[in-house]
Amino acid sequence: MTYQRPSKALRGLCLAMGLAAFPAVAQQAATAVPDVPVARPTPPPEVTPANEPSPAVPLRPIPNVRLYLTSLNLFRVNPLGLETQNRLVLQKRLFDSTSVLLRDTFVNAAASMKLSPASLKVGPTVEIQPAAVFNLRASYEYTQFLGIMGFLQSYPDPLRDFSDDALDAGEDNAYSTSGHHFMLEPTLQAKVGPIAVRTKFSFEYWNLSLRDGETTFYDPFLDSLLAGKGWVYTNDSDVIYLADRWATGVRFSGVWPQYGADQGITGDTQANNSHMRVGPFGSFALNQDEGTLFNRPTVVASVAWYLKHPSRQGALPFMFVGFAFNSDLMRTR
């Protein structure tokens, strides 16, 4: 029986069933939502004249210990993909404080799973937010590429064409392999009134088993050629306007793969597969419930134009729509 490859659109659609996208401005129910900015129901403190009573501003209760599940499902275009990511999180509040800086602080540990028809990533995550303006997450993922739908494809050096057409033409060269993925993700964030700003950096190290003589591979999540044993740096920076259930803003995203002698880059040889894009996004929470099995169901969408890319600059923009929610399994005061 002859195997017939699925269409390019179907392969792209199935490729990503993982999680990708919007890091949050403050600790939110869907922390793993790479990350959907969600408007907080707690308003900022207001300054009132000394002869007038301060308004009663109810503060959102923060549990001492919390066990919850986060989930995001995402469809994207250019590159095409469908992803789902889920994290089971056990979280402990650090400070019982009403201070703006110390109130929303925590430490947690999580089990993470990213799943697609072409790959599986599982592993632990630890995260600490010692102050509202700073968050640090460290993760490890065991990664398995299944060798279907054109993934994984690898190359002897990073000086290769990885456009959609080139990946489609090389689909028969895809193979199954596995490896390790380490991430350190510091985030700086702040909020003044309804305006929030956030910048998240990611320092990622890959150790993937590639075919003999090959040193780089195409990663569909970051849409670039990465070193099979080496580093890649990324950044997502947002300016966000929060209004009740709505969040709208602008995001900048950048990816910078790192190459060296192990990838054949020495002397005057240059390889630059970095890319950058910028564009608006928005999200809407269908409700703002907390402490239930279906918290903050949120629809999110974004469009971003490539400022720089080896094959996508000047073409269609990056687009995605997603749906996120979280489920509280346990909360203690």
Coordinates of C-alpha atoms in Angstrom, one line a residue:
M1 CA 0.0 0.0 0.0
T2 CA 1.4 3.4 -1.0
Y3 CA 1.6 6.1 1.7
Q4 CA 0.2 9.4 0.6
R5 CA 1.4 12.5 2.5
P6 CA -1.3 14.7 4.0
S7 CA -1.7 18.1 2.5
K8 CA 0.6 20.9 3.6
A9 CA -2.2 22.7 5.3
L10 CA -3.3 19.6 7.2
R11 CA 0.3 18.9 8.3
G12 CA 0.7 22.4 9.5
L13 CA -2.6 22.4 11.3
C14 CA -1.8 19.2 13.1
L15 CA 1.9 20.1 13.7
A16 CA 1.5 22.3 16.6
M17 CA -1.3 20.8 18.8
G18 CA 1.0 22.3 21.7
L19 CA 0.9 25.7 23.6
A20 CA 2.5 28.8 22.5
A21 CA 1.9 32.4 22.8
F22 CA 1.2 35.0 25.5
P23 CA 3.2 35.4 28.8
A24 CA 1.1 37.1 31.5
V25 CA 1.4 40.5 32.9
A26 CA 0.8 39.4 36.5
Q27 CA 0.3 36.0 38.0
Q28 CA -3.0 34.9 36.6
A29 CA -5.1 31.8 36.6
A30 CA -3.6 30.7 33.3
T31 CA 0.0 31.2 34.2
A32 CA 1.1 28.7 31.5
V33 CA -0.7 30.6 28.8
P34 CA 2.3 31.7 27.0
D35 CA 0.5 33.6 28.0
V36 CA -2.8 35.4 27.9
P37 CA -2.9 38.8 29.5
V38 CA -6.1 38.8 31.6
A39 CA -7.6 41.9 33.3
R40 CA -7.5 41.6 37.1
P41 CA -10.7 42.4 39.0
T42 CA -8.6 44.2 41.7
P43 CA -8.5 47.9 41.0
P44 CA -5.4 49.9 41.9
P45 CA -5.4 51.9 45.1
E46 CA -6.8 55.4 44.9
V47 CA -5.5 58.5 46.8
T48 CA -8.4 60.4 48.6
P49 CA -8.3 63.7 50.5
A50 CA -7.5 63.5 54.1
N51 CA -10.9 64.6 55.2
E52 CA -12.7 62.0 53.2
P53 CA -13.0 58.3 54.1
S54 CA -11.0 55.9 51.9
P55 CA -13.2 53.9 49.5
A56 CA -13.7 50.3 50.4
V57 CA -11.7 48.4 47.7
P58 CA -12.3 44.6 48.0
L59 CA -9.0 42.8 47.4
R60 CA -9.0 39.6 45.4
P61 CA -8.3 36.8 47.9
I62 CA -5.0 35.0 47.2
P63 CA -5.0 31.4 48.6
N64 CA -2.1 30.2 50.7
V65 CA -1.8 26.9 48.8
R66 CA -3.4 26.2 45.5
L67 CA -3.5 23.2 43.2
Y68 CA -4.7 24.0 39.7
L69 CA -4.6 23.0 36.0
T70 CA -3.9 25.5 33.2
S71 CA -4.7 24.9 29.5
L72 CA -4.4 26.8 26.2
N73 CA -5.4 25.6 22.8
L74 CA -4.1 27.6 19.8
F75 CA -4.5 27.8 16.0
R76 CA -1.9 29.8 14.2
V77 CA -1.0 30.8 10.6
N78 CA 2.4 31.5 9.0
P79 CA 3.6 29.2 10.3
L80 CA 0.6 27.0 10.3
G81 CA -0.1 25.0 13.5
L82 CA -2.5 23.7 16.1
E83 CA -1.2 23.3 19.7
T84 CA -2.3 22.4 23.2
Q85 CA -0.2 22.8 26.4
N86 CA -1.3 21.8 29.9
R87 CA 0.3 22.3 33.3
L88 CA -0.6 20.9 36.7
V89 CA 0.6 23.4 39.2
L90 CA 1.0 23.3 43.0
Q91 CA 1.5 26.8 44.3
K92 CA 2.4 28.4 47.7
R93 CA 1.9 32.0 48.5
L94 CA 5.1 33.7 49.7
F95 CA 3.9 36.7 51.7
D96 CA 0.6 37.5 53.4
S97 CA 0.7 41.1 52.6
T98 CA -1.5 43.9 51.2
S99 CA 1.6 45.7 49.7
V100 CA 1.4 46.3 45.9
L101 CA 4.8 44.7 45.5
L102 CA 4.5 41.7 47.9
R103 CA 0.8 40.8 47.7
D104 CA 0.9 38.7 44.5
T105 CA 4.0 36.6 45.3
F106 CA 4.4 32.9 45.1
V107 CA 6.5 29.8 44.5
N108 CA 5.3 26.8 42.5
A109 CA 6.2 23.5 41.0
A110 CA 4.4 22.0 37.9
A111 CA 4.2 19.1 35.6
S112 CA 4.0 20.3 32.0
M113 CA 2.9 18.5 28.8
K114 CA 2.9 19.9 25.2
L115 CA 1.3 17.7 22.7
S116 CA 1.1 17.6 18.9
P117 CA 0.6 14.9 16.3
A118 CA 4.2 15.4 15.4
S119 CA 5.9 15.7 18.9
L120 CA 5.5 15.3 22.6
K121 CA 7.2 17.4 25.3
V122 CA 6.9 16.6 29.0
G123 CA 8.8 17.7 32.1
P124 CA 8.9 19.7 35.4
T125 CA 8.8 23.4 35.9
V126 CA 9.6 25.5 38.9
E127 CA 8.6 29.2 39.2
I128 CA 9.1 31.9 41.8
Q129 CA 7.7 35.4 41.9
P130 CA 9.3 37.2 44.9
A131 CA 7.8 40.5 44.0
A132 CA 5.0 41.6 41.7
V133 CA 7.5 43.1 39.2
F134 CA 9.7 40.0 38.8
N135 CA 9.1 36.4 37.9
L136 CA 11.5 33.6 37.2
R137 CA 10.7 30.2 35.7
A138 CA 13.0 27.2 35.1
S139 CA 11.9 24.2 33.0
Y140 CA 13.1 21.0 31.6
E141 CA 11.3 19.1 28.7
Y142 CA 12.0 15.6 27.4
T143 CA 11.2 16.0 23.7
Q144 CA 10.1 13.3 21.3
F145 CA 9.7 14.0 17.6
L146 CA 7.7 11.3 15.9
G147 CA 9.1 11.6 12.4
I148 CA 5.7 12.3 10.8
M149 CA 4.2 15.3 9.0
G150 CA 7.7 16.4 7.9
F151 CA 9.2 16.7 11.4
L152 CA 12.0 16.4 12.4
Q153 CA 14.3 17.6 9.6
S154 CA 18.0 18.3 10.3
Y155 CA 20.9 19.7 8.4
P156 CA 24.8 19.7 8.5
D157 CA 24.9 23.5 9.2
P158 CA 22.6 26.5 9.7
L159 CA 23.2 27.8 6.2
R160 CA 20.1 26.1 4.8
D161 CA 16.7 27.1 3.4
F162 CA 14.0 26.4 5.9
S163 CA 11.1 28.1 4.1
D164 CA 7.7 26.4 3.9
D165 CA 8.5 25.2 0.4
A166 CA 11.9 23.8 1.4
L167 CA 10.4 22.0 4.4
D168 CA 7.7 20.5 2.2
A169 CA 10.2 19.3 -0.4
G170 CA 12.3 17.7 2.3
E171 CA 9.5 15.9 4.1
D172 CA 10.7 12.5 3.1
N173 CA 13.9 13.1 5.0
A174 CA 12.0 13.6 8.4
Y175 CA 12.9 11.1 11.1
S176 CA 12.0 10.2 14.7
T177 CA 14.4 11.4 17.4
S178 CA 14.4 12.6 21.0
G179 CA 16.4 14.9 23.3
H180 CA 16.4 17.4 26.1
H181 CA 15.3 21.0 26.3
F182 CA 16.2 23.4 29.2
M183 CA 14.7 26.9 29.7
L184 CA 15.3 29.8 32.0
E185 CA 12.7 32.5 31.7
P186 CA 13.0 35.8 33.7
T187 CA 10.1 38.2 33.4
L188 CA 9.9 41.9 34.3
Q189 CA 6.4 43.4 34.6
A190 CA 4.6 46.4 36.0
K191 CA 1.1 48.0 36.0
V192 CA 0.0 51.6 36.5
G193 CA -3.7 52.1 36.4
P194 CA -5.1 50.2 33.4
I195 CA -1.7 50.1 31.6
A196 CA 0.6 47.1 32.0
V197 CA 4.0 46.4 30.5
R198 CA 5.9 43.1 30.5
T199 CA 9.0 41.7 29.0
K200 CA 9.9 38.0 29.1
F201 CA 13.3 36.7 28.1
S202 CA 14.0 33.0 27.4
F203 CA 17.4 31.4 27.5
E204 CA 17.0 27.9 26.0
Y205 CA 19.5 25.0 25.6
W206 CA 18.8 22.0 23.3
N207 CA 20.6 18.7 23.4
L208 CA 18.9 16.7 20.6
S209 CA 20.0 13.4 19.0
L210 CA 20.5 14.2 15.3
R211 CA 21.7 12.1 12.4
D212 CA 25.5 11.6 12.0
G213 CA 27.0 14.7 10.4
E214 CA 24.0 16.9 11.1
T215 CA 24.2 19.7 13.6
T216 CA 21.0 21.9 13.3
F217 CA 17.3 21.2 13.1
Y218 CA 14.1 23.1 12.2
D219 CA 12.0 23.8 15.3
P220 CA 8.4 24.5 14.3
F221 CA 7.6 26.3 17.6
L222 CA 10.3 28.9 17.2
D223 CA 10.2 28.8 13.4
S224 CA 14.0 28.7 12.9
L225 CA 17.0 26.5 12.6
L226 CA 18.4 25.7 16.0
A227 CA 21.7 24.1 17.1
G228 CA 21.1 20.4 18.0
K229 CA 23.5 21.0 20.9
G230 CA 23.4 24.8 21.7
W231 CA 21.5 27.9 22.7
V232 CA 18.7 30.0 21.4
Y233 CA 17.5 33.3 23.0
T234 CA 14.0 34.8 22.7
N235 CA 12.0 37.8 23.9
D236 CA 8.4 38.7 24.1
S237 CA 7.5 42.3 25.2
D238 CA 4.0 43.7 25.7
V239 CA 2.3 47.0 26.3
I240 CA -1.3 46.2 27.5
Y241 CA -4.5 48.1 28.3
L242 CA -6.7 46.2 30.8
A243 CA -10.4 46.9 31.0
D244 CA -12.6 44.6 33.0
R245 CA -12.7 41.4 30.9
W246 CA -10.8 42.9 28.0
A247 CA -7.1 43.1 27.4
T248 CA -5.7 44.7 24.3
G249 CA -2.1 45.7 23.4
V250 CA 0.9 45.4 21.2
R251 CA 3.5 42.6 21.3
F252 CA 7.1 42.4 20.0
S253 CA 8.6 39.0 19.6
G254 CA 12.2 38.0 18.7
V255 CA 14.1 34.8 18.2
W256 CA 17.9 34.6 18.1
P257 CA 19.5 31.2 17.5
Q258 CA 23.2 30.8 18.5
Y259 CA 25.7 28.9 16.4
G260 CA 29.4 28.1 16.9
A261 CA 32.2 25.9 15.7
D262 CA 30.1 22.7 16.4
Q263 CA 27.7 23.9 13.7
G264 CA 30.5 24.8 11.3
I265 CA 30.4 28.5 11.9
T266 CA 34.0 29.8 12.2
G267 CA 36.0 32.7 10.9
D268 CA 34.2 34.8 8.3
T269 CA 31.3 32.4 8.0
Q270 CA 28.0 34.1 9.0
A271 CA 24.6 32.5 9.8
N272 CA 21.8 34.7 10.9
N273 CA 18.4 32.9 11.2
S274 CA 16.9 35.3 13.7
H275 CA 13.5 36.9 13.2
M276 CA 11.4 39.6 14.8
R277 CA 7.7 40.5 14.5
V278 CA 5.3 43.1 16.0
G279 CA 1.6 43.5 16.1
P280 CA -1.6 43.9 18.1
F281 CA -3.4 41.4 20.2
G282 CA -6.5 41.2 22.3
S283 CA -8.2 38.8 24.7
F284 CA -11.7 38.6 26.3
A285 CA -12.5 36.6 29.5
L286 CA -16.0 35.0 29.2
N287 CA -16.1 35.2 33.0
Q288 CA -13.8 36.1 35.9
D289 CA -14.7 33.2 38.2
E290 CA -12.0 31.9 40.5
G291 CA -11.9 28.8 42.7
T292 CA -14.0 26.7 40.3
L293 CA -13.3 23.9 37.8
F294 CA -13.6 26.3 34.9
N295 CA -12.0 29.6 35.7
R296 CA -11.5 32.6 33.4
P297 CA -12.3 31.0 30.0
T298 CA -10.5 33.4 27.7
V299 CA -10.5 33.9 23.9
V300 CA -7.3 35.5 22.6
A301 CA -6.2 36.6 19.1
S302 CA -3.2 38.3 17.6
V303 CA -1.8 39.5 14.3
A304 CA 2.0 40.3 13.9
W305 CA 4.0 41.5 10.9
Y306 CA 7.6 40.2 10.4
L307 CA 10.2 43.0 10.7
K308 CA 12.9 40.4 9.9
H309 CA 12.8 36.8 8.8
P310 CA 14.8 34.7 6.3
S311 CA 11.7 33.7 4.4
R312 CA 8.5 35.4 5.8
Q313 CA 9.4 39.1 5.7
G314 CA 6.9 40.9 3.4
A315 CA 4.6 37.9 3.2
L316 CA 1.4 37.2 5.2
P317 CA 1.6 38.2 8.9
F318 CA 1.7 35.7 11.8
M319 CA -1.8 35.2 13.1
F320 CA -3.4 33.1 15.8
V321 CA -6.5 32.6 17.8
G322 CA -6.6 30.6 21.1
F323 CA -8.8 29.6 24.0
A324 CA -7.4 29.3 27.6
F325 CA -8.9 28.4 30.9
N326 CA -7.8 27.0 34.3
S327 CA -9.3 24.6 36.8
D328 CA -8.9 24.9 40.6
L329 CA -8.5 21.6 42.3
M330 CA -7.6 22.8 45.8
R331 CA -7.4 26.2 47.6
T332 CA -6.5 26.9 51.2
R333 CA -6.5 30.2 53.0

